[in-house]
Coordinates of C-alpha atoms in Angstrom, one line a residue:
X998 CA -24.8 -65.4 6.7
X999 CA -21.0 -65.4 7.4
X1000 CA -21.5 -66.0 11.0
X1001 CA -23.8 -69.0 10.4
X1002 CA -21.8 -70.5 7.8
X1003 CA -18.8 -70.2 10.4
X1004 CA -20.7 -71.8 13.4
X1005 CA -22.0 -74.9 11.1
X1006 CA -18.7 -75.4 9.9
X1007 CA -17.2 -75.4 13.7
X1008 CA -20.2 -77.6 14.8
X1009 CA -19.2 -81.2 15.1
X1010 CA -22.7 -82.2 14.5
X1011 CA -21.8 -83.7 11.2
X1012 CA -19.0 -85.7 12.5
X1013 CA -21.1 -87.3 15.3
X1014 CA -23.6 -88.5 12.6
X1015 CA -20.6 -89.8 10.7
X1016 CA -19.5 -91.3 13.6
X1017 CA -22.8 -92.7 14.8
X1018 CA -23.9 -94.2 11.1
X1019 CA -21.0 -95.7 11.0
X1020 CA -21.4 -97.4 14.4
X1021 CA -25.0 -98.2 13.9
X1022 CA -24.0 -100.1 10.4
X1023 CA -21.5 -102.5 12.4
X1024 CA -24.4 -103.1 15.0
X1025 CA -26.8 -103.4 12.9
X1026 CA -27.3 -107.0 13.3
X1027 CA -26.2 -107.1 16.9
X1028 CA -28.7 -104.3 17.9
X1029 CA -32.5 -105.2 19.0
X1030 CA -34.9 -103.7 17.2
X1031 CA -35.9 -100.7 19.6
X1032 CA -31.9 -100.5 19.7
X1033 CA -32.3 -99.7 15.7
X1034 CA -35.2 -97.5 15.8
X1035 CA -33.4 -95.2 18.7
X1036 CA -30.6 -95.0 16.4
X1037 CA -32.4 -93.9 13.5
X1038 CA -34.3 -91.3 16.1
X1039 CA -31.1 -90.5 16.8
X1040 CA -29.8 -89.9 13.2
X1041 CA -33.0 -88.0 12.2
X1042 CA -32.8 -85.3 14.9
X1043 CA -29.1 -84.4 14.4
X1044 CA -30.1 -84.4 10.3
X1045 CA -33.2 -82.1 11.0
X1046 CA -30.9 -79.4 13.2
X1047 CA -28.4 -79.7 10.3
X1048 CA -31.2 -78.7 7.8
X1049 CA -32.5 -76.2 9.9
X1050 CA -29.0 -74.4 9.7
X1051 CA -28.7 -74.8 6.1
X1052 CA -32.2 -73.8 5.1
X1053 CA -31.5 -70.4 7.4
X1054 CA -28.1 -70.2 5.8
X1055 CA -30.4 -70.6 2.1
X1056 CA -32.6 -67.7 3.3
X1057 CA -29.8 -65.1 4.4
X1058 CA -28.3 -66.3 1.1
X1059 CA -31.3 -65.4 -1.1
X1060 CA -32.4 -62.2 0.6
X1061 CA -28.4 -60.8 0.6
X1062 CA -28.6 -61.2 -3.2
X1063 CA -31.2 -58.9 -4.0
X1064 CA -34.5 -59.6 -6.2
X1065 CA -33.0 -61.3 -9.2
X1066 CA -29.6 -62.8 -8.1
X1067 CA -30.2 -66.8 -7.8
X1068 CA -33.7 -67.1 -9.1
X1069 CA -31.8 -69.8 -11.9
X1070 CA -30.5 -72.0 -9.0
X1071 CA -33.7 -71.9 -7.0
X1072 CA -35.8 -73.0 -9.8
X1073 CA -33.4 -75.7 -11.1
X1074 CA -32.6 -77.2 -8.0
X1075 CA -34.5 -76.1 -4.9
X1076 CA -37.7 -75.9 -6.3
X1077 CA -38.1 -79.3 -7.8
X1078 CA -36.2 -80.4 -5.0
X1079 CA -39.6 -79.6 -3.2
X1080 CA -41.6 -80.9 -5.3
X1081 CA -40.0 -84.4 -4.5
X1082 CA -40.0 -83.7 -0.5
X1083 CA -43.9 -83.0 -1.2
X1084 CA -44.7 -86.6 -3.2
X1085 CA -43.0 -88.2 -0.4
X1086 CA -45.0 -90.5 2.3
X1087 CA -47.3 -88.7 4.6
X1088 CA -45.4 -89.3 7.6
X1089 CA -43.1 -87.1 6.0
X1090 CA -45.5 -84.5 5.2
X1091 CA -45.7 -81.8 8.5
X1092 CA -42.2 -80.9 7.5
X1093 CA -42.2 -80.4 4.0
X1094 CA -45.5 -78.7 4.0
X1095 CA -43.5 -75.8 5.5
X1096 CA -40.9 -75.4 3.2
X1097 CA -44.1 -75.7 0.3
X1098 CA -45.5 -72.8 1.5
X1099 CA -42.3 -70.5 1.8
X1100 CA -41.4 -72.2 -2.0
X1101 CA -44.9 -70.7 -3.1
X1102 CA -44.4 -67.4 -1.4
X1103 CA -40.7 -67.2 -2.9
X1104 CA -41.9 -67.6 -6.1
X1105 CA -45.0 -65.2 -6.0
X1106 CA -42.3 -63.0 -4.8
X1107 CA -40.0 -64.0 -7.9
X1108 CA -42.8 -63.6 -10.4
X1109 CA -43.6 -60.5 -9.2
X1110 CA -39.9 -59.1 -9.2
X1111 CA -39.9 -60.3 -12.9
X1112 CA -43.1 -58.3 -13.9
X1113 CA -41.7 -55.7 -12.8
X1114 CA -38.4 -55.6 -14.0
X1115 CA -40.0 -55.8 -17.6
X1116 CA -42.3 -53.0 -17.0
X1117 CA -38.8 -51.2 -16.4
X1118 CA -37.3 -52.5 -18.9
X1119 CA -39.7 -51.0 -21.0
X1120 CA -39.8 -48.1 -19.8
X1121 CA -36.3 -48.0 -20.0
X1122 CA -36.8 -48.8 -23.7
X1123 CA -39.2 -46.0 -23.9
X1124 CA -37.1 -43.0 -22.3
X1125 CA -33.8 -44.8 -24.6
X1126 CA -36.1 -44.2 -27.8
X1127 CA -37.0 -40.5 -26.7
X1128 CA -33.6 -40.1 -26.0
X1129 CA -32.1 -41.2 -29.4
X1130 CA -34.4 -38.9 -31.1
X1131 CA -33.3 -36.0 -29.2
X1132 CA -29.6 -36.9 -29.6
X1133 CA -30.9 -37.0 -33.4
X1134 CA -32.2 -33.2 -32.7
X1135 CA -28.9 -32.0 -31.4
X1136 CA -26.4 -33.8 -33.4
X1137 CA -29.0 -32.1 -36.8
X1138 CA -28.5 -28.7 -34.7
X1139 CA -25.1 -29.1 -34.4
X1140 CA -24.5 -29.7 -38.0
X1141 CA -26.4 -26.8 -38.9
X1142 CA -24.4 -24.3 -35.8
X1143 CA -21.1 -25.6 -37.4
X1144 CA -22.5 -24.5 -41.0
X1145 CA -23.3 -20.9 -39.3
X1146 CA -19.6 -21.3 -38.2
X1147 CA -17.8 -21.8 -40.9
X1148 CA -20.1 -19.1 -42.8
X1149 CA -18.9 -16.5 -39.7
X1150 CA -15.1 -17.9 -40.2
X1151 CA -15.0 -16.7 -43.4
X1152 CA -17.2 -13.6 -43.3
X1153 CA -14.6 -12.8 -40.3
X1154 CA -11.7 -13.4 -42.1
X1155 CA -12.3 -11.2 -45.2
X1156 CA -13.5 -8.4 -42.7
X1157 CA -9.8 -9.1 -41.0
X1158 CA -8.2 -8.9 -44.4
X1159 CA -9.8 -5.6 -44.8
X1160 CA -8.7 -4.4 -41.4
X1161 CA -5.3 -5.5 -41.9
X1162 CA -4.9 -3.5 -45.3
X1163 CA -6.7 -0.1 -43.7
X1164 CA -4.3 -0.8 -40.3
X1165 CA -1.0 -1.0 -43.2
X1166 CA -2.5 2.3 -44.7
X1167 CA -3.0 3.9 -40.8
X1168 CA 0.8 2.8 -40.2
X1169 CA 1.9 4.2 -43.2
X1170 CA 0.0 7.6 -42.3
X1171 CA 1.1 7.7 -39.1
X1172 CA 4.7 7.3 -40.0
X1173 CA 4.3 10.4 -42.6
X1174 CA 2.8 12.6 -40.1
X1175 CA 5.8 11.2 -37.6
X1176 CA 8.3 12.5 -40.6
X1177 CA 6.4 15.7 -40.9
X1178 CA 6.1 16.4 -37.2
X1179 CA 10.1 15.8 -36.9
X1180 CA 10.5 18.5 -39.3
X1181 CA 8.1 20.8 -37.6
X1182 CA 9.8 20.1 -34.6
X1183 CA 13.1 20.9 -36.3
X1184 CA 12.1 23.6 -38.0
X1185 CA 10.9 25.0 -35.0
X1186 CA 14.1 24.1 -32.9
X1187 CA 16.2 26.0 -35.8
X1188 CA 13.4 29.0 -35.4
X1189 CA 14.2 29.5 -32.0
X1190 CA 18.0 29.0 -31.8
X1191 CA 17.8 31.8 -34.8
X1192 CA 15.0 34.2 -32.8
X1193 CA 17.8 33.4 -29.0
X1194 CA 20.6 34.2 -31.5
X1195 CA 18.7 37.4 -32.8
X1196 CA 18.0 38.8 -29.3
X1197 CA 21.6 37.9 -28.7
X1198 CA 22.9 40.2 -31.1
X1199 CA 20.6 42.7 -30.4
X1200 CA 22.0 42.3 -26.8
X1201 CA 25.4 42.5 -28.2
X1202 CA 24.3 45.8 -30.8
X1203 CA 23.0 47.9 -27.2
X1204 CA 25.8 47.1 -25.4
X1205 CA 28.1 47.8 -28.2
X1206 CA 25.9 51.2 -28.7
X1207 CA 26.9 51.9 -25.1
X1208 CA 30.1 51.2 -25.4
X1209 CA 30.6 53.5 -28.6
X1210 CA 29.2 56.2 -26.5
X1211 CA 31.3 55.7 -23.8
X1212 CA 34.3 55.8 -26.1
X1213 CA 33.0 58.4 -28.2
X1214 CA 32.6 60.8 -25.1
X1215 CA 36.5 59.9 -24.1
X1216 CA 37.7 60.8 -27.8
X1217 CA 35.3 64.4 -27.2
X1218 CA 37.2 65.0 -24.0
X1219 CA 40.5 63.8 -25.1
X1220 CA 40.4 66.3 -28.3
X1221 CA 39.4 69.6 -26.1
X1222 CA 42.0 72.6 -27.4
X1223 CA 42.6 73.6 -23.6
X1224 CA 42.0 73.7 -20.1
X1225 CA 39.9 77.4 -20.6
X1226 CA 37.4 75.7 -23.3
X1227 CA 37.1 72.8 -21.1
X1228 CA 36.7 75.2 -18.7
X1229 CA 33.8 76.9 -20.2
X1230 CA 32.8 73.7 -21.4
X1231 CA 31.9 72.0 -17.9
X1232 CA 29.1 74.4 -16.9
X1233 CA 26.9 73.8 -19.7
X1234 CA 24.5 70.2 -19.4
X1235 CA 25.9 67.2 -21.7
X1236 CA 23.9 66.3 -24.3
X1237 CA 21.0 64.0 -23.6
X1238 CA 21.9 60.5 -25.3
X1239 CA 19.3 57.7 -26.0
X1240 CA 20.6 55.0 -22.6
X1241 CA 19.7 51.4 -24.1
X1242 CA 19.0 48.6 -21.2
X1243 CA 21.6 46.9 -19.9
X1244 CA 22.4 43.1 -20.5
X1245 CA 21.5 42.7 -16.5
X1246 CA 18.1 43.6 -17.6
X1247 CA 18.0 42.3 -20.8
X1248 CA 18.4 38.7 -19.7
X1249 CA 16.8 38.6 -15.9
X1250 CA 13.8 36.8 -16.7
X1251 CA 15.9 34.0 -18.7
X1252 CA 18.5 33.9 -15.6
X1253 CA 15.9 33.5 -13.4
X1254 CA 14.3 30.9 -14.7
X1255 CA 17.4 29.0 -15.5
X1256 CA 18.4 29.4 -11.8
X1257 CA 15.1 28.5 -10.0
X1258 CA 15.2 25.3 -12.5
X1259 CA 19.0 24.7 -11.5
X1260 CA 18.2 24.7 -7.9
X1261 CA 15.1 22.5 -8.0
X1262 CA 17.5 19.9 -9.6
X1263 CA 20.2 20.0 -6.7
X1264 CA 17.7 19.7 -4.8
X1265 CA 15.9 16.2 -6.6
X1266 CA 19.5 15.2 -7.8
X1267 CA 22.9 16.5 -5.9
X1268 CA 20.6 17.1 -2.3
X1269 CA 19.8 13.0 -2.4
X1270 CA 23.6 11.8 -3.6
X1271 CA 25.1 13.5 -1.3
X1272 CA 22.5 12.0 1.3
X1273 CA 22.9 8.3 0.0
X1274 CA 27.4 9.4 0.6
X1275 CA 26.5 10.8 4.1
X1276 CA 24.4 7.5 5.0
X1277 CA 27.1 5.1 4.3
X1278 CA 28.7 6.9 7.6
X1279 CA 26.2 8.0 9.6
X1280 CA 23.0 5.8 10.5
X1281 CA 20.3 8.3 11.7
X1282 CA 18.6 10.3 9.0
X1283 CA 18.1 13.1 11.3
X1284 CA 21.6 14.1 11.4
X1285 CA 22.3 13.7 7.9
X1286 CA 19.6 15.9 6.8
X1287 CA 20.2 18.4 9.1
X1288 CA 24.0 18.4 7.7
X1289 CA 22.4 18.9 4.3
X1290 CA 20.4 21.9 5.5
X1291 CA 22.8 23.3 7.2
X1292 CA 25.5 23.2 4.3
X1293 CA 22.9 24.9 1.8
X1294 CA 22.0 27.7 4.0
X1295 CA 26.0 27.8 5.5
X1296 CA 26.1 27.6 0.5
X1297 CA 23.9 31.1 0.4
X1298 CA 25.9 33.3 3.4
X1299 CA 29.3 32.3 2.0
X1300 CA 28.1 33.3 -1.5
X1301 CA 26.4 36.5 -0.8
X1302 CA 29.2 37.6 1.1
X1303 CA 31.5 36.7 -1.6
X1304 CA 29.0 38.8 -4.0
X1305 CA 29.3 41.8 -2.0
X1306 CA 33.6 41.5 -1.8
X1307 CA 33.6 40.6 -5.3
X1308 CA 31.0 43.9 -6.5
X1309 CA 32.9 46.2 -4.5
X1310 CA 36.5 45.3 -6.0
X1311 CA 34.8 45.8 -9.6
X1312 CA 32.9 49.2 -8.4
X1313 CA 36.0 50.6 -7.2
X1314 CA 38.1 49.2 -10.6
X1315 CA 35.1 50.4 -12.9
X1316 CA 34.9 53.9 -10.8
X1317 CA 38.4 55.0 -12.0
X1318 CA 37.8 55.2 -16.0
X1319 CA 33.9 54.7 -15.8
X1320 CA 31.8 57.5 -18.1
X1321 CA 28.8 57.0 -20.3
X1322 CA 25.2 56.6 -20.3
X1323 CA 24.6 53.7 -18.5
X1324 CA 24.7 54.2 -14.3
X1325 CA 27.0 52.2 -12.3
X1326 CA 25.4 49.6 -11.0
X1327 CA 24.0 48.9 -14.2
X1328 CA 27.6 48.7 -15.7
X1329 CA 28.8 47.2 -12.5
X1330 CA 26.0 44.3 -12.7
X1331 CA 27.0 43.5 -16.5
X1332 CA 30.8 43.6 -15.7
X1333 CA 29.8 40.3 -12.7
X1334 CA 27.4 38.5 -15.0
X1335 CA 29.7 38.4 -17.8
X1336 CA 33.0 37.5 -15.4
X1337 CA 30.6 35.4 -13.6
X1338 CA 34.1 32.8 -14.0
X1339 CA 36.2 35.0 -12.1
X1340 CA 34.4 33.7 -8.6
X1341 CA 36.4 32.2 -5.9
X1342 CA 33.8 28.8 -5.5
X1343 CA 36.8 27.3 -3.6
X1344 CA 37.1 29.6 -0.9
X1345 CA 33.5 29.5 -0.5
X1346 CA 33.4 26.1 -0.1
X1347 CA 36.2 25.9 2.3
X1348 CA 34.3 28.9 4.5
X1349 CA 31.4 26.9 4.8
X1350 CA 33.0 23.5 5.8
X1351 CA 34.8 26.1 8.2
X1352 CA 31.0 27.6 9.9
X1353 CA 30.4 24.0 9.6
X1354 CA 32.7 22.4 11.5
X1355 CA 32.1 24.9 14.5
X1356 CA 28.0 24.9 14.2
X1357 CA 26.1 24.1 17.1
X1358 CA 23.5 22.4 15.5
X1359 CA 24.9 19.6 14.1
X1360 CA 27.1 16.3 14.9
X1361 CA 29.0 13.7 13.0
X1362 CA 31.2 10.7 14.0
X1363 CA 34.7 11.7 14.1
X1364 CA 35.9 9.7 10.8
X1365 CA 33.6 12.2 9.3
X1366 CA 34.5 15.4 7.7
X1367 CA 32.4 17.5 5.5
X1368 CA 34.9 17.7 2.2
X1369 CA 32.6 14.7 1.5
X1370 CA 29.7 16.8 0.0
X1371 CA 31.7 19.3 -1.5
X1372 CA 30.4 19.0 -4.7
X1373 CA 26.9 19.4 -3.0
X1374 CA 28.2 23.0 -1.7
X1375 CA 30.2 24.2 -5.1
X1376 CA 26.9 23.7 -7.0
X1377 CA 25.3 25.6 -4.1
X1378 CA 27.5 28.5 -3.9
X1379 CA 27.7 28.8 -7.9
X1380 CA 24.0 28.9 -7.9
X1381 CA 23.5 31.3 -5.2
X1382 CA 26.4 33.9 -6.5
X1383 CA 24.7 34.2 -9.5
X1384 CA 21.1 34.6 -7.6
X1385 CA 23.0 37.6 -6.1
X1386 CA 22.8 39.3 -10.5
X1387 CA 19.3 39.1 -10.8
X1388 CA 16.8 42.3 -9.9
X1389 CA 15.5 41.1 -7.0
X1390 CA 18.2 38.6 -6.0
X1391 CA 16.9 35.4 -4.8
X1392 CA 17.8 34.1 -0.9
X1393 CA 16.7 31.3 1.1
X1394 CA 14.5 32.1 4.0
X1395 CA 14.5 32.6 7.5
X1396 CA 13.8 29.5 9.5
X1397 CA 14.2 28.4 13.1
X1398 CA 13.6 25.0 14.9
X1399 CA 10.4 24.7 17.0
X1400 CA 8.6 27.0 15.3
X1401 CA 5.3 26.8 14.2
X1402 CA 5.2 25.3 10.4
X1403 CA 4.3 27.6 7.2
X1404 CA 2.5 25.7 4.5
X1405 CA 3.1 28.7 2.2
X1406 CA 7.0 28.5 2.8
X1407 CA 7.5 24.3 3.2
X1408 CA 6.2 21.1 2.8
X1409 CA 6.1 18.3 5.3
X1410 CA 8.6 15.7 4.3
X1411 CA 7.0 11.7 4.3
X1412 CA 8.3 10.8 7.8
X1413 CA 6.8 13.4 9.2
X1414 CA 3.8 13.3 12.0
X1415 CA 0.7 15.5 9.7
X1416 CA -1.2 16.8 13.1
X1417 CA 1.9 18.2 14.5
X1418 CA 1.9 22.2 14.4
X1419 CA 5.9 22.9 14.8
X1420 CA 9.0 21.7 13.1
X1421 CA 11.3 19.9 14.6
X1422 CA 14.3 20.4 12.1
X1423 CA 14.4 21.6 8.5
X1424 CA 15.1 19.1 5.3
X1425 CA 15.8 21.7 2.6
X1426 CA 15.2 26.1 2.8
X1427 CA 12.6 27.8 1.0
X1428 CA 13.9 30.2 -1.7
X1429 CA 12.4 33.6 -1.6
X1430 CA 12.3 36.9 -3.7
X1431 CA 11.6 39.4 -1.1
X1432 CA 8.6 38.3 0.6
X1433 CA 7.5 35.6 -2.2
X1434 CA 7.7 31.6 -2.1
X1435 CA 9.2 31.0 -5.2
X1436 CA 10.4 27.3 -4.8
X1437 CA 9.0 25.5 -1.1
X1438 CA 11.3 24.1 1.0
X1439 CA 11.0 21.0 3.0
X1440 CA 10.6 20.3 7.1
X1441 CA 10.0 17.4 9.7
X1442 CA 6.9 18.2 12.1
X1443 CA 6.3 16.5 15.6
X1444 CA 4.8 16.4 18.1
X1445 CA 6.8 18.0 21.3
X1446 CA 9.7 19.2 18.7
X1447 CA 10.7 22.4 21.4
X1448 CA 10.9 20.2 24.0
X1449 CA 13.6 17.7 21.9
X1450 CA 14.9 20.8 20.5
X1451 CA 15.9 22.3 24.1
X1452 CA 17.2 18.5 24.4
X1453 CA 19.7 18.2 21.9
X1454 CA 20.9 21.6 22.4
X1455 CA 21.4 21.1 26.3
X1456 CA 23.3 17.8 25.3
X1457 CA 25.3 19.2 22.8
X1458 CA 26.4 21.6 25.4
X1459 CA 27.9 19.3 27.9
X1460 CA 29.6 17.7 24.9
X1461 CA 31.5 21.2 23.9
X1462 CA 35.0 19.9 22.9
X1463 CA 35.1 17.1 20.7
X1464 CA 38.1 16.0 18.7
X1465 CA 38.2 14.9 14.7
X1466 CA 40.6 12.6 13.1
X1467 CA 41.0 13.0 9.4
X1468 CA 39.0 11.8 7.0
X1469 CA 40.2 8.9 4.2
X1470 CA 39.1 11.9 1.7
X1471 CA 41.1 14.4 3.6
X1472 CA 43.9 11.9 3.0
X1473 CA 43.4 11.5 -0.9
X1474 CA 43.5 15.3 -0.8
X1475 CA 47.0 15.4 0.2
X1476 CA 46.6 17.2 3.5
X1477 CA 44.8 16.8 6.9
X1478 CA 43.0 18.8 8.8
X1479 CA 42.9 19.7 13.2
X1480 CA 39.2 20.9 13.3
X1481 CA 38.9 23.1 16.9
X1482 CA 36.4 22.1 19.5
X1483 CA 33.0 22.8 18.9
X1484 CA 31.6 25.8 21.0
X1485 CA 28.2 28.0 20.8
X1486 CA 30.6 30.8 20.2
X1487 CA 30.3 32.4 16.9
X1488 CA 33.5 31.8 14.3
X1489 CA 35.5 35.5 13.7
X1490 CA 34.4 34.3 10.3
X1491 CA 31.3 35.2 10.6
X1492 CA 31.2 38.3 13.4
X1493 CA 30.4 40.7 10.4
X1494 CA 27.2 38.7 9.5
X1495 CA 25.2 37.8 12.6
X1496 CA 21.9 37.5 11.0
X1497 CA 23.2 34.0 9.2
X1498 CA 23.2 32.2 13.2
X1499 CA 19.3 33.9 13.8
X1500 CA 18.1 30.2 12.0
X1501 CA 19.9 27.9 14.5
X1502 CA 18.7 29.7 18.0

């Protein structure tokens, strides 16, 4: 309808008519009378192609608005508008008989629209009526589910009062039974410390009771009349005295449990600090852990070897005055488990950063020395000294790199490849009593770990003299230290133990 609209507008149709009316007015008079009626021709045709544009503008108009939009303007204007073209003369009529018959058909069509919009209208009505009585339903059901409500809401909250009062009296209980649990606890804390403090006495009464014999026998000898009574006395048997336990084997099972528990904890606690000190200086983990392995093994030899210097100085003191009931060993053992503070830890230490310094197995940057995890290797010593009192002593095991892995003696660490059969370096030992597991130790297993182990050894071979500057800690300590070169030759340290190098071949 746009377009149309557009075109007519841009048409100059209207302005020639104008143009000619005009004309034809001032010629009127002038003109002949077939002049006038060719005029008026004229007029008539460029009106009827202006009509014929606006009536198909009207149509596009109408049928763009739908069925009810201008049915007011049709019948107030265009319809009796009609009616007037159709009372005209009849040389008029052809042409307005047209339009008549498209006015009739428009307003069948009209009449029709409007029936039908009332039958919907109606219907409308209808489903508005059924709707308003449902609304009615649901608002009446809606009263009644908020009555229900409230009902519930206070039902609810007298059942929560309740609760609240029973959950008070719960609280209260439970706090009494807290109270009275505390003073079990206590009670039985105060029970134990007295039955510990009993068996220590009694510990103390047995070896007193030894003691008293063995004094009591020195007073006998020392009040003999003479050398001939003496004499005659030595061939007949001493009398047979009642021989009470020792405190070795009096407290074993307590020491050994205190001991296996002391060295799980270095490893979970003093084993990882001294890892995270070892890490700040040296980036592969490999090396680090096999620094650690190596000091705790290096921890045991030093220790046991200290333990045998340090039993056979007392054996030979005790072996000059000893005499009672008791044997040797037993008095020997009790003598080192209650002078267990006389132990040299410091040369211990210093022997293993020694072995250390000269083992084959293991490299560090030269800025590097092994004072560092001292503390790591005094706990270690202390602990393994005194695994050298009990009956059996405790040891770490035997181990070697590239062989095939125990699970009865280790467990793989998390790094470590599951399907691989040997071990490719060792994370912590395994500490044994005899031929028992009693705490597992910890390994690295890959694949092809002989091969890298023939490797690194090869390497560190052509790599035999290495030089180490002093450590900032060596500094602090007030002294530094010229380390030898590193060689596969075993330290004079150690020529009197070779079984402690069997691990690292």
């Amino acid at each position: 309808m746009a377009d149309s609209l557009r075109r007519l507008s841009k048409n100059e149709t209207c302005r020639i008519l104008q143009e000619k009316l005009e004309r034809w007015y001032k010629d009127y008079h002038i003109n002949t009378c077939d002049r006038n009626l060719n005029q008026c021709c004229e007029m008539m045709e460029l009106s009827a192609m202006i009509q014929g544009q606006l009536f198909t503008i009207f149509r596009q108009t109408a049928r763009e608005g739908g069925h009810y939009a201008g049915v007011e303007t049709i019948k107030s204007r265009f319809l009796p508008w009609l009616g007037t073209c159709l009372s005209s003369p009849v040389s008029e009529r052809p042409f307005e008989t047209s339009f008549s018959q498209e006015s009739y058909e428009k307003e069948r069509q009209l009449k029709e629209l409007a029936n039908s919009r009332n039958h919907e209208i109606q219907q409308l009505e209808r489903e508005l009526n059924s709707t308003h009585l449902q609304l009615s339903l649901v608002q009446q059901d809606l009263a009644e589910a908020q009555l229900a409500l409230e009902d519930t809401k206070t039902k609810s909250a007298t059942t929560l009062l309740a609760a609240e009062d029973e959950i008070v009296k719960l609280k209260a209980d439970l706090k009494a039974s807290q109270a009275k649990e505390e003073c079990a606890l206590r009670d039985l804390e105060e029970l134990n410390d007295f039955k510990r403090q009993v068996q220590m006495l009694k510990d103390e009464i047995a070896i007193l009771g030894a003691q008293k014999s063995v004094l009591q026998s020195r007073l006998a000898r020392s009040r003999s009349p003479s050398p001939r009574s003496v004499r005659s006395r030595s061939p007949s048997p001493l009398p047979v005295k009642s021989i009470s336990p020792s405190r070795a084997r009096l407290t074993n099972l307590s020491r050994h449990a205190r001991l296996v528990e002391r060295f799980r904890d270095i490893y979970a606690q003093e084993r990882l600090d001294a890892q995270t000190l070892l890490r700040s200086y040296i980036d592969d983990l490999e090396t680090v852990q096999r620094i650690i392995y190596v000091a705790a093994v290096e921890s045991f030899h030093a220790a046991k070897k200290a333990f045998r210097q340090f039993k056979m100085r007392v054996r030979t003191i005790l072996s000059r005055s000893f005499s009672g009931p008791e044997s040797m060993e037993d008095a020997v053992m009790d003598y080192i488990i209650r002078q267990e503070d006389l132990y040299d830890v410091q040369s211990s230490v210093s022997e293993v950063i020694q072995a250390m310094n000269i083992h084959p197995r293991i490299s560090f940057p030269p800025e590097v020395d092994f004072i560092m995890i001292s503390s790591l290797i005094r706990e270690l010593c202390r602990v393994a000294f005194s695994m050298q009192t009990l009956d059996p002593p405790l040891d770490v095991s035997f181990a070697t790199e590239g062989e095939l892995f125990n699970e009865y003696k280790y467990r793989r660490s998390y790094d470590s490849e599951f399907t691989a059969p040997l071990v490719a370096y060792h994370v912590w030992p395994a500490l044994m009593e005899n031929d028992s597991v009693i705490v597992k130790g910890e390994a690295v297993t890959r694949r092809g770990a002989l091969w890298s182990h023939r490797s690194r050894s090869r390497s560190r071979g052509r790599s035999q003299s290495r030089s180490r500057s002093s450590s900032p800690l060596c500094h602090g300590a007030g002294h530094s230290r010229h380390l030898p070169s590193r060689s596969r030759s075993p330290s004079p340290l150690r020529s009197g133990s070779p079984s402690k190098w069997a691990y690292s071949f």
